[in-house]
Tab-separated table of C-alpha atoms in Angstrom:
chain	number	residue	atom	x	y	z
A	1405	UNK	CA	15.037	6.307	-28.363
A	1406	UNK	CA	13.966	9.999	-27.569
A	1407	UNK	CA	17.106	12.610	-27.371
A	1408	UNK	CA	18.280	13.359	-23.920
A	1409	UNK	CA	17.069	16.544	-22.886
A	1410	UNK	CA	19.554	19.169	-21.585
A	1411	UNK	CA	19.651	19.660	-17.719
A	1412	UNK	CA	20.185	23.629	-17.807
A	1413	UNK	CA	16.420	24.075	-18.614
A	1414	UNK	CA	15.695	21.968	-15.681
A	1415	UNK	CA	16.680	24.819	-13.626
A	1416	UNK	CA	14.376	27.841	-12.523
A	1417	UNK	CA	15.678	30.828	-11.468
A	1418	UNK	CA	15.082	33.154	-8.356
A	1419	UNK	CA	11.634	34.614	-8.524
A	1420	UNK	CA	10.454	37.370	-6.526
A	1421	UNK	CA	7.370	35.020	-5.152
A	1422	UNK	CA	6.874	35.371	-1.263
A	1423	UNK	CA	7.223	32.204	0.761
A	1424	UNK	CA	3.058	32.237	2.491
A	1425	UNK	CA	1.859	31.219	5.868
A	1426	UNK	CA	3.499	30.876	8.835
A	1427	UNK	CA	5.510	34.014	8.760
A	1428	UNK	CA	7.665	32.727	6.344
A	1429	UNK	CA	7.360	35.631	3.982
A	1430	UNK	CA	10.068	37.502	4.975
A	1431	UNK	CA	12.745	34.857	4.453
A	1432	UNK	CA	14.214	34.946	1.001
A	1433	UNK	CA	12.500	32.627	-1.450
A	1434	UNK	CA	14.095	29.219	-3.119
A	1435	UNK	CA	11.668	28.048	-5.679
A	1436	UNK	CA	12.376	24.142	-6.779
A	1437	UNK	CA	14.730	23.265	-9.876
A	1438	UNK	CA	11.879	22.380	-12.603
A	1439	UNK	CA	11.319	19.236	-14.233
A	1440	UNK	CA	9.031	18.600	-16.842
A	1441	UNK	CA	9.310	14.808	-16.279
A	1442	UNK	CA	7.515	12.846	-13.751
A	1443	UNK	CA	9.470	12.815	-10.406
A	1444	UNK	CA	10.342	9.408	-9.053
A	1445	UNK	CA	11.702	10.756	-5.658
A	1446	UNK	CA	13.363	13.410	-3.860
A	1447	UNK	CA	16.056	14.219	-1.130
A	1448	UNK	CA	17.446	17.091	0.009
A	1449	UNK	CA	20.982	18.093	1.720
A	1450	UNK	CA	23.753	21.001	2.214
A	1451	UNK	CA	27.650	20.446	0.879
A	1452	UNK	CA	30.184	21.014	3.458
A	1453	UNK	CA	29.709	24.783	3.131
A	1454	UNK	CA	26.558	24.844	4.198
A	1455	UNK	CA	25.058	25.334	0.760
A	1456	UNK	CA	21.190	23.986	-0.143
A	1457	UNK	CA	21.562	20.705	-2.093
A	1458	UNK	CA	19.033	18.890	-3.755
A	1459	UNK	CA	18.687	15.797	-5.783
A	1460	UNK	CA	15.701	14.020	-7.513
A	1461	UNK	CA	15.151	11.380	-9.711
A	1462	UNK	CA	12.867	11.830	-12.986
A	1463	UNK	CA	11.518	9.279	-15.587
A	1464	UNK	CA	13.634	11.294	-18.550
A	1465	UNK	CA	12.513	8.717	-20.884
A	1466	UNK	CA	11.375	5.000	-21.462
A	1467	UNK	CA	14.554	2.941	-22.245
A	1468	UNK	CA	14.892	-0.951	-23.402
A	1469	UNK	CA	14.592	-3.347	-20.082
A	1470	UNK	CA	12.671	-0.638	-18.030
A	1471	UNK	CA	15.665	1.591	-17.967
A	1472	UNK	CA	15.152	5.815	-17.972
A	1473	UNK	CA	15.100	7.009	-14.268
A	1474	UNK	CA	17.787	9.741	-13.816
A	1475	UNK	CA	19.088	11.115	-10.637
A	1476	UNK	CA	19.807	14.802	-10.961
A	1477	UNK	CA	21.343	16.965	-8.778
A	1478	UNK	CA	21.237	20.857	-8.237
A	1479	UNK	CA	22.905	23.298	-5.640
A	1480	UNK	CA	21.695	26.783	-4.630
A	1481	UNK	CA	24.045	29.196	-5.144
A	1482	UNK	CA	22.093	32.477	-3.453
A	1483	UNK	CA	20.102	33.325	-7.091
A	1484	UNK	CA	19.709	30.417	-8.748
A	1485	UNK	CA	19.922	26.701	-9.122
A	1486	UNK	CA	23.619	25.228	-10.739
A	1487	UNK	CA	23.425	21.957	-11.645
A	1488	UNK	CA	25.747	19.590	-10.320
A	1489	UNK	CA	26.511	17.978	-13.816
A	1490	UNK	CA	24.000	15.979	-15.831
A	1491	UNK	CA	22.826	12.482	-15.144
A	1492	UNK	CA	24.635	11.120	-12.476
A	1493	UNK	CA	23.689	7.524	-12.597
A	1494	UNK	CA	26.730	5.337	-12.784
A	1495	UNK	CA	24.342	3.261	-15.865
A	1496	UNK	CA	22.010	5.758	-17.648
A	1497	UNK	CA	20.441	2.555	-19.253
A	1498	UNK	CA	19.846	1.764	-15.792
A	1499	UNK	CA	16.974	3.091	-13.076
A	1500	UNK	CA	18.206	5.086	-9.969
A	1501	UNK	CA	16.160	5.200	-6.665
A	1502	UNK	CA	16.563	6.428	-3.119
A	1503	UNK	CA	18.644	8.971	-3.156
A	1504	UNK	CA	20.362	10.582	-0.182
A	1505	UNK	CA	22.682	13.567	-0.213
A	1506	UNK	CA	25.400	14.425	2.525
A	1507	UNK	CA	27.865	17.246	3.338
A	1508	UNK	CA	31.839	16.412	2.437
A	1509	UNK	CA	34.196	17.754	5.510
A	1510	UNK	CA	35.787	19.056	2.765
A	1511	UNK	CA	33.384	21.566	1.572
A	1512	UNK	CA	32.265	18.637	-1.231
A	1513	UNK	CA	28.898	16.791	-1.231
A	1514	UNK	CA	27.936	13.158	-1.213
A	1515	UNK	CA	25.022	11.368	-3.196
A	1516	UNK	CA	24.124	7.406	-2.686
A	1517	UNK	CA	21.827	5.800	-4.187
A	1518	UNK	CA	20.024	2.776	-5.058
A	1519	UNK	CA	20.430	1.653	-9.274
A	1520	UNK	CA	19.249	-1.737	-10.783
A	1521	UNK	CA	17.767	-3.103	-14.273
A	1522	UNK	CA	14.075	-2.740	-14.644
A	1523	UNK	CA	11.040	-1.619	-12.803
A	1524	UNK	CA	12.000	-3.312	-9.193
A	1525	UNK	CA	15.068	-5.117	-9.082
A	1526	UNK	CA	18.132	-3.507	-7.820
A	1527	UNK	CA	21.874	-4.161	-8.799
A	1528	UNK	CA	23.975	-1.519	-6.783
A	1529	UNK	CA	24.047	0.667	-3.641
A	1530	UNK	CA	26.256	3.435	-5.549
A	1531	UNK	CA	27.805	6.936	-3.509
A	1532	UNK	CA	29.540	9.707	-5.608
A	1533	UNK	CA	31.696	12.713	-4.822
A	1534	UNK	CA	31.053	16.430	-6.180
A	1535	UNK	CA	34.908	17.434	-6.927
A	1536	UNK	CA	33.472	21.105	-8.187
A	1537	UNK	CA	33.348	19.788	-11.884
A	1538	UNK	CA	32.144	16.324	-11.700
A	1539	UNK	CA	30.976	13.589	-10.099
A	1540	UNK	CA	33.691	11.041	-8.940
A	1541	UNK	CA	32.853	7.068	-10.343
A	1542	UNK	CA	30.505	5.864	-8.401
A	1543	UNK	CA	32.165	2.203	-9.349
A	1544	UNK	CA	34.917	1.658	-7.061
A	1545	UNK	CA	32.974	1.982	-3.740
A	1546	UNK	CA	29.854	0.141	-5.349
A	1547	UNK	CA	28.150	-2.390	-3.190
A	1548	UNK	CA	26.335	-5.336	-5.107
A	1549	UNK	CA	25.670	-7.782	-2.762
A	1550	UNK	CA	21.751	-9.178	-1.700
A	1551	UNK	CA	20.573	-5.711	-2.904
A	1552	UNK	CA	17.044	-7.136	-3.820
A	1553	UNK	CA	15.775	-6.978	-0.074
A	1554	UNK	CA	19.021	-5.800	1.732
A	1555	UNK	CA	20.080	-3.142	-0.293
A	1556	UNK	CA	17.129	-0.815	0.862
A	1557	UNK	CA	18.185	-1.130	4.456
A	1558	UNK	CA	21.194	0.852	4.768
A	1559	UNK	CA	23.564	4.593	5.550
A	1560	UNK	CA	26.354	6.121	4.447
A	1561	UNK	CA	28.524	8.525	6.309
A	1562	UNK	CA	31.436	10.045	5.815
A	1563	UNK	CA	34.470	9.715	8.215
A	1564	UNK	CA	36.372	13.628	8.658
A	1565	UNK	CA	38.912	12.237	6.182
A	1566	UNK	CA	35.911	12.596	3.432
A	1567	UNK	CA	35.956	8.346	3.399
A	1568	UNK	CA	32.857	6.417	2.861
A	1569	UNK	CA	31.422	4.822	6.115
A	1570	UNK	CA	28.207	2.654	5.290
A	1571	UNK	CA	25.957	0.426	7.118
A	1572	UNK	CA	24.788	-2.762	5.889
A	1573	UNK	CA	21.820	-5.201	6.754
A	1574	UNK	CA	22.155	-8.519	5.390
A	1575	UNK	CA	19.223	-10.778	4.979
A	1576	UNK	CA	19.968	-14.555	6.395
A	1577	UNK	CA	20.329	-16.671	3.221
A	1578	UNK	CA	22.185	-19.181	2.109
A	1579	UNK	CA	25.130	-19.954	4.770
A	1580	UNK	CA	23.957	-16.559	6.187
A	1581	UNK	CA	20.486	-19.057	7.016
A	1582	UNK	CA	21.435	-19.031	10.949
A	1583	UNK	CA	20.856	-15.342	11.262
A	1584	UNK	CA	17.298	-13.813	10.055
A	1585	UNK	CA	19.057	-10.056	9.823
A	1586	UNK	CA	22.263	-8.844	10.649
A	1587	UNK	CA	23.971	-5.368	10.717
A	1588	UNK	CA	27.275	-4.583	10.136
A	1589	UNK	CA	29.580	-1.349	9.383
A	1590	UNK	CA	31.499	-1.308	6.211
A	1591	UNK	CA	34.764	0.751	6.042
A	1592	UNK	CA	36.179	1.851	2.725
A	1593	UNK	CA	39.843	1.264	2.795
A	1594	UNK	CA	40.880	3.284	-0.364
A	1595	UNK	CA	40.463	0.114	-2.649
A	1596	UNK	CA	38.002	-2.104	-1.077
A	1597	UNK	CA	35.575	-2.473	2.171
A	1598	UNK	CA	36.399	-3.735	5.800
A	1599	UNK	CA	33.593	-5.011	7.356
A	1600	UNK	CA	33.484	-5.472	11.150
A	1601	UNK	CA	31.625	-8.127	13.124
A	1602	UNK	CA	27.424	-8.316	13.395
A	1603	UNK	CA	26.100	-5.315	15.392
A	1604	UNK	CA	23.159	-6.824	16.901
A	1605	UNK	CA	22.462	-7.443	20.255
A	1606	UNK	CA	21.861	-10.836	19.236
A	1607	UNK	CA	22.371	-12.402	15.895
A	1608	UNK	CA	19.516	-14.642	16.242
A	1609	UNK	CA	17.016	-11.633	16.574
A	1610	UNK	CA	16.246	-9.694	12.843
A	1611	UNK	CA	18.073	-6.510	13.152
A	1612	UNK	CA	18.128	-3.672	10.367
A	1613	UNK	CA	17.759	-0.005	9.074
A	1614	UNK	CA	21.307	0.701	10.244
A	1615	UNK	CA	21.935	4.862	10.015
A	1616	UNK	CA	25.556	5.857	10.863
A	1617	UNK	CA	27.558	9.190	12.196
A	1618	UNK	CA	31.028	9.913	12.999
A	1619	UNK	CA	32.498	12.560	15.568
A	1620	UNK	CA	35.871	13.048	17.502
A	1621	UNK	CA	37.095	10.025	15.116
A	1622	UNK	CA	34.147	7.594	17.119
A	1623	UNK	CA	31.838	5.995	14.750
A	1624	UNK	CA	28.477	4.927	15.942
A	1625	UNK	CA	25.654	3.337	14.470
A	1626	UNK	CA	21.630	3.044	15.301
A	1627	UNK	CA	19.306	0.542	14.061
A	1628	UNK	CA	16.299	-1.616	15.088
A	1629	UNK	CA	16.202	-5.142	16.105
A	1630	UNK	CA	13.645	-7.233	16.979
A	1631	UNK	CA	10.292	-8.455	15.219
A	1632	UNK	CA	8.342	-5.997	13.014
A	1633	UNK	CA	6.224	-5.165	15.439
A	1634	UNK	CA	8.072	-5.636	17.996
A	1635	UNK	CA	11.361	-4.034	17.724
A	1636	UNK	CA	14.130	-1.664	20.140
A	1637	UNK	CA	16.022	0.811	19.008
A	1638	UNK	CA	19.608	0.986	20.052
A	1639	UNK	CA	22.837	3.030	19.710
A	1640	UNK	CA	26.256	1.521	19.581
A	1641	UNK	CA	30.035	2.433	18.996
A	1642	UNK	CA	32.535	0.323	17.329
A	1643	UNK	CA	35.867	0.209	19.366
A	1644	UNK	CA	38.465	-1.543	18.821
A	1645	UNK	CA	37.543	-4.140	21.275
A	1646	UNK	CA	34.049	-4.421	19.598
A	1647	UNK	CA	30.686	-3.472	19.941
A	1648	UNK	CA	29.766	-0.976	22.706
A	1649	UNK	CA	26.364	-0.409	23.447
A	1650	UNK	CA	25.072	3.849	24.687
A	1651	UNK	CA	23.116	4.113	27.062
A	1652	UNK	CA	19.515	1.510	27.163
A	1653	UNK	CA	16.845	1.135	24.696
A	1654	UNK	CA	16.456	4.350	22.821
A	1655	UNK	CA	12.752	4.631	21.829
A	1656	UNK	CA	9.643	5.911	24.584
A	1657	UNK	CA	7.512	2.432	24.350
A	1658	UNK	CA	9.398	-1.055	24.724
A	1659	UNK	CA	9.209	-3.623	21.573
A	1660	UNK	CA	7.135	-1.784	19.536
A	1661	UNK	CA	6.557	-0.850	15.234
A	1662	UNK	CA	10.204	1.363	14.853
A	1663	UNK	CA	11.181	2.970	11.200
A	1664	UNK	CA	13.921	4.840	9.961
A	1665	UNK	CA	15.964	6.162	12.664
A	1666	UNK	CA	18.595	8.858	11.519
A	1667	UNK	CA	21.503	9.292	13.283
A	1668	UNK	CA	23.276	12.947	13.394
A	1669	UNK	CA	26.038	15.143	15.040
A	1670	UNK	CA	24.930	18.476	16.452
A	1671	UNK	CA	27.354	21.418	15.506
A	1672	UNK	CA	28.457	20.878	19.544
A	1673	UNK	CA	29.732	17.250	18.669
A	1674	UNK	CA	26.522	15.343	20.632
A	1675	UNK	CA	24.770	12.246	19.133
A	1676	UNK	CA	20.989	13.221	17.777
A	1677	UNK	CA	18.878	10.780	17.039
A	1678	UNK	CA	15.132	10.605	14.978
A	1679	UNK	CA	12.860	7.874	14.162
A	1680	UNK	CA	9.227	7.178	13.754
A	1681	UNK	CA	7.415	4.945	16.429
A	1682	UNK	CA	4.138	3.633	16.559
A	1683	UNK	CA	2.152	5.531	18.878
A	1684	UNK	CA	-1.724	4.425	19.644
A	1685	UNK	CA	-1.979	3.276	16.264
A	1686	UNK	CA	-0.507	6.249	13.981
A	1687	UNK	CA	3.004	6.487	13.759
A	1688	UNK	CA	4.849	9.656	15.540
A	1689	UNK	CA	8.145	11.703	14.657
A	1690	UNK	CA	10.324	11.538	18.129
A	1691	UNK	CA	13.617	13.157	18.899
A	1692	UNK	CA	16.547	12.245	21.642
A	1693	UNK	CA	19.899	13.949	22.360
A	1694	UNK	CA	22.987	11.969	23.946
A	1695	UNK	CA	24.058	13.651	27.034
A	1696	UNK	CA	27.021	11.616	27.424
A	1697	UNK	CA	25.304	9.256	29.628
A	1698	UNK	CA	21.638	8.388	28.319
A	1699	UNK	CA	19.555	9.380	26.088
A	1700	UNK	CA	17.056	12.168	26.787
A	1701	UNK	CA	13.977	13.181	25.176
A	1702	UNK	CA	13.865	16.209	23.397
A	1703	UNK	CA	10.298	16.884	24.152
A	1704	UNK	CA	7.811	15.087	26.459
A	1705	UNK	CA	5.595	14.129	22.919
A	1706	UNK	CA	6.616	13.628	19.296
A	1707	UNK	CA	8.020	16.352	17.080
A	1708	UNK	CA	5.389	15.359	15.012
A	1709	UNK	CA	1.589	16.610	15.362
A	1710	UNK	CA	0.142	14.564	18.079
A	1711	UNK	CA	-2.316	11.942	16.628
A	1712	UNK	CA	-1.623	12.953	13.456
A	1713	UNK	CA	-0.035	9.681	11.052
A	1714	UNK	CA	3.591	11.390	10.611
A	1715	UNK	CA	5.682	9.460	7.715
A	1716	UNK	CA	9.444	10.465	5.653
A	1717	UNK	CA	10.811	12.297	8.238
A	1718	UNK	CA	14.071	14.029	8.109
A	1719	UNK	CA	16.235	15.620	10.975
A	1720	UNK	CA	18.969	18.462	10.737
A	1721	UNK	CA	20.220	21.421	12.288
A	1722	UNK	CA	19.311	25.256	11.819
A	1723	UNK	CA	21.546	28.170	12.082
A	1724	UNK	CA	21.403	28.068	15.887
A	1725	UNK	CA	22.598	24.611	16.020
A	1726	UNK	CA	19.061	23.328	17.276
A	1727	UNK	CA	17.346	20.190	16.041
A	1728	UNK	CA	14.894	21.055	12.959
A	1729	UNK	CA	12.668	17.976	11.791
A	1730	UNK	CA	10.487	17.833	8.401
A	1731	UNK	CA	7.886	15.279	7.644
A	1732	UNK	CA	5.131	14.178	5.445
A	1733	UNK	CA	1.570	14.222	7.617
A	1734	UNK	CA	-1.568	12.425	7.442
A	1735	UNK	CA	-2.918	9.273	5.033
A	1736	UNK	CA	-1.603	8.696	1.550
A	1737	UNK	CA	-3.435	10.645	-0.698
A	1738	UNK	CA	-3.662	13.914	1.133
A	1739	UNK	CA	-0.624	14.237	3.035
A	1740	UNK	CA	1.034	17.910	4.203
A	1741	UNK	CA	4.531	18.381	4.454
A	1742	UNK	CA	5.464	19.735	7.749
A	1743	UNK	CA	8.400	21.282	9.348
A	1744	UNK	CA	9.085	22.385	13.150
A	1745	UNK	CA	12.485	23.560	15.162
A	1746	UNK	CA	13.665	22.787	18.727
A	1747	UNK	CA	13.526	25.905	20.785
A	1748	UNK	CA	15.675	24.411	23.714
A	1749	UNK	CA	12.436	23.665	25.571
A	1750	UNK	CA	10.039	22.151	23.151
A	1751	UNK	CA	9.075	21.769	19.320
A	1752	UNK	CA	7.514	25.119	17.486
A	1753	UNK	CA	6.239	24.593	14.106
A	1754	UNK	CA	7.992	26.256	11.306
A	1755	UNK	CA	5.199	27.455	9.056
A	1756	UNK	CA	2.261	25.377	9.608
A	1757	UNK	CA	1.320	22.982	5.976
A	1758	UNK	CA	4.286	23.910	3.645
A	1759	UNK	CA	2.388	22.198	0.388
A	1760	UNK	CA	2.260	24.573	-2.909
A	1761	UNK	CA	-1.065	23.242	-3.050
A	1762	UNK	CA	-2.875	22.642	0.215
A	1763	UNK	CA	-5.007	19.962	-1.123
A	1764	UNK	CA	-2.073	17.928	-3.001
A	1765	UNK	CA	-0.606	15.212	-2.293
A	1766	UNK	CA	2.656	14.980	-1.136
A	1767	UNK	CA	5.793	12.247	0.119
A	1768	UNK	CA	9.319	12.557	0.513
A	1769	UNK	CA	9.871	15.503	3.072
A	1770	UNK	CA	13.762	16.146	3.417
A	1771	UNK	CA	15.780	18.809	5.098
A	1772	UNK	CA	18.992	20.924	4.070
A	1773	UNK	CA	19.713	22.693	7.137
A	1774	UNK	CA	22.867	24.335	8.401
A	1775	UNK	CA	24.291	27.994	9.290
A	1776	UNK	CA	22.722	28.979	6.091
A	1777	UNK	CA	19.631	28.541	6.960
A	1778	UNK	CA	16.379	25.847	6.464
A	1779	UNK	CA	15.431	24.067	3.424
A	1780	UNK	CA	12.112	21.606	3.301
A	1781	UNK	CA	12.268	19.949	0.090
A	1782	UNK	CA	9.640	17.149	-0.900
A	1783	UNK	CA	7.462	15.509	-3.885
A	1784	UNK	CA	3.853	17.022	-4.661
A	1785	UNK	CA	1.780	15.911	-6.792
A	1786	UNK	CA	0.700	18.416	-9.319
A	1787	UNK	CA	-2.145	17.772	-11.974
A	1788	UNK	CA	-1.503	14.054	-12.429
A	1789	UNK	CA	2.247	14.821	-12.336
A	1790	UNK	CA	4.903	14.333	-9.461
A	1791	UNK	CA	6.641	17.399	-9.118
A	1792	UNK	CA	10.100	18.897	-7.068
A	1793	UNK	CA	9.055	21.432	-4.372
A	1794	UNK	CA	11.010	23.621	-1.946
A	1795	UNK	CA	10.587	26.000	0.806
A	1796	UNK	CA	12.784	27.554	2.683
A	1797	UNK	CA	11.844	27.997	6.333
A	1798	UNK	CA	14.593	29.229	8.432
């Protein structure tokens, strides 16, 4: 087995590069943490302070049963990258995927993650907590239930006690058989999970991709039901007399191709919701606000480039408390990464292609955003090798 390689010199420091294009040069530069290893995936995120997170997964090294992909985290502390400890898989021996990172109300940060034996199957949906000198066992809270096609359809959230809040899909199996797909929200209950009844609309009609958000002590959660092709997005609360459904169908074109909604509170408390949606063929990057009452557009089009194939998308919110969105644009193989902020009115693009390299490929667009400022993070490929890239655009 090769020796693990110390994190430190994974880290680069503050260069005095100019961010290019777009006007972005005069905002203060945040080049990417380096890895020499070949990036599996990226994600990107602020702790409760507001501070730029981001977190990666590498191939460190080829381990016995398909084992060796790490999931590494950094924060940016104004200079420089500090690591946020070493590998934080709860099995190094083991491979970690998807990760997602999400501000603590207590100032802390959040990491889930997918983490399974081999090249494809998957063991555990994992979450961790940054205590400011490690990383809290991911064990207790671990899900391992129908991970294998379940596991990659679901959220976490944290409630404003800093307490886990995922949700689940479950694929119909076994005594499960009656219902294709089902959505639920689990509740961590400081040694186990609650789970509350099905969301959908109607259990005998596939539901999934679950993404959940807390405010004023309400939890909601978004997902899409219906046929592949076919599907609605909705938006409901859990109460304590149930399921309460906001407002009517959430995306612009009835039962139509729906993926990865994310559900988020504005820094004014409202419900802000993303998601891609098939539109004439390519799919498109849209964006709608709770008003209390129904859900409104933010835009008459996508935040996306019209006609352009938008993919990864990730939604936050800049130092004005606006809606910023990040995505990954055009067919695999030569996709941009692109970036653009709500102005109140409509969408204005923040800096036009953000790639190192223009004619590089690129997946994985993420956001940390917050009073800080904006932070597009995302995976390029770099002669042969996946690499970490950032820019900061706000």
């Amino acid at each position: 087995m090769a020796p693990r390689r110390p994190l430190m010199p994974l880290m680069v420091l503050l260069t005095a590069a100019a961010a290019r294009a777009g006007g972005l040069d005069a905002l203060p530069p945040v080049l990417p943490p380096i890895d020499p290893a070949p990036v599996r995936s990226v994600a990107a995120g602020t702790d409760g302070a507001g501070r730029f997170v981001v977190a990666w997964v590498s191939r460190d090294r080829d381990l016995p049963e398909g084992g060796g992909d790490h999931l590494h985290a950094a924060r940016w502390d104004d200079t420089r990258w500090t690591p946020l400890g070493d590998v934080v898989n709860e099995k190094p021996a083991y491979n970690a995927a998807q990760p997602h990172v999400h501000p603590g109300p207590d100032g802390s940060v959040w990491l889930d993650w997918e983490e399974g034996t081999g090249l494809a199957h998957i063991d555990s949906f994992l979450m961790s907590n940054w205590t400011g000198a490690r990383w809290t066992s991911a064990s207790p809270y671990a899900l391992r239930r129908n991970l294998s096609d379940a596991g990659r359809s679901r959220s976490l959230a944290l409630s404003a006690a800093n307490i886990p809040l995922v949700g689940w899909t479950d694929i119909g199996t076994g005594t499960r058989s009656a219902y294709p797909s089902v959505v639920s929200l689990w509740r961590w209950q400081g040694s186990g999970w609650q789970t509350t009844p099905y969301a959908n609309l109607n259990v005998h009609t596939p539901a999934f991709m679950p993404s959940v958000a807390q405010t004023g002590g309400r939890t909601f959660m978004a997902f899409v039901e219906g046929p592949t092709t076919r599907s609605d997005l909705w938006v409901r609360e859990w109460t304590p007399a149930g399921w309460r459904t906001l407002g009517g169908r959430v995306n612009r074109r009835a039962r139509t191709y729906l993926f990865k909604p994310q559900l988020l509170v504005d820094p004014q408390g409202r419900l802000t919701l993303a998601w891609l949606e098939d539109a004439g063929g390519q799919d498109a990057l849209y964006v709608s606000r709770w008003d209390g009452a129904r859900w409104q557009p933010l835009g008459t089009g996508p935040a996306s480039t019209p006609g352009r194939h938008a993919s990864s998308h990730a939604l936050g919110f800049g130092p004005d408390g606006q809606p910023v969105t990040a995505w990954n644009e055009g067919p695999d193989g030569s996709r941009s990464v692109r970036a653009a902020r709500w102005d109140g009115a409509r969408w204005l693009p923040l800096g036009g292609n953000l790639n190192r390299d223009p004619r590089a490929d690129t997946d994985h667009a993420s956001l940390a955003a917050g009073p800080r400022g904006v932070l597009v993070a995302w995976r390029e490929l770099s002669g042969g090798r996946w690499t970490v890239q950032t820019r900061r655009v706000q």
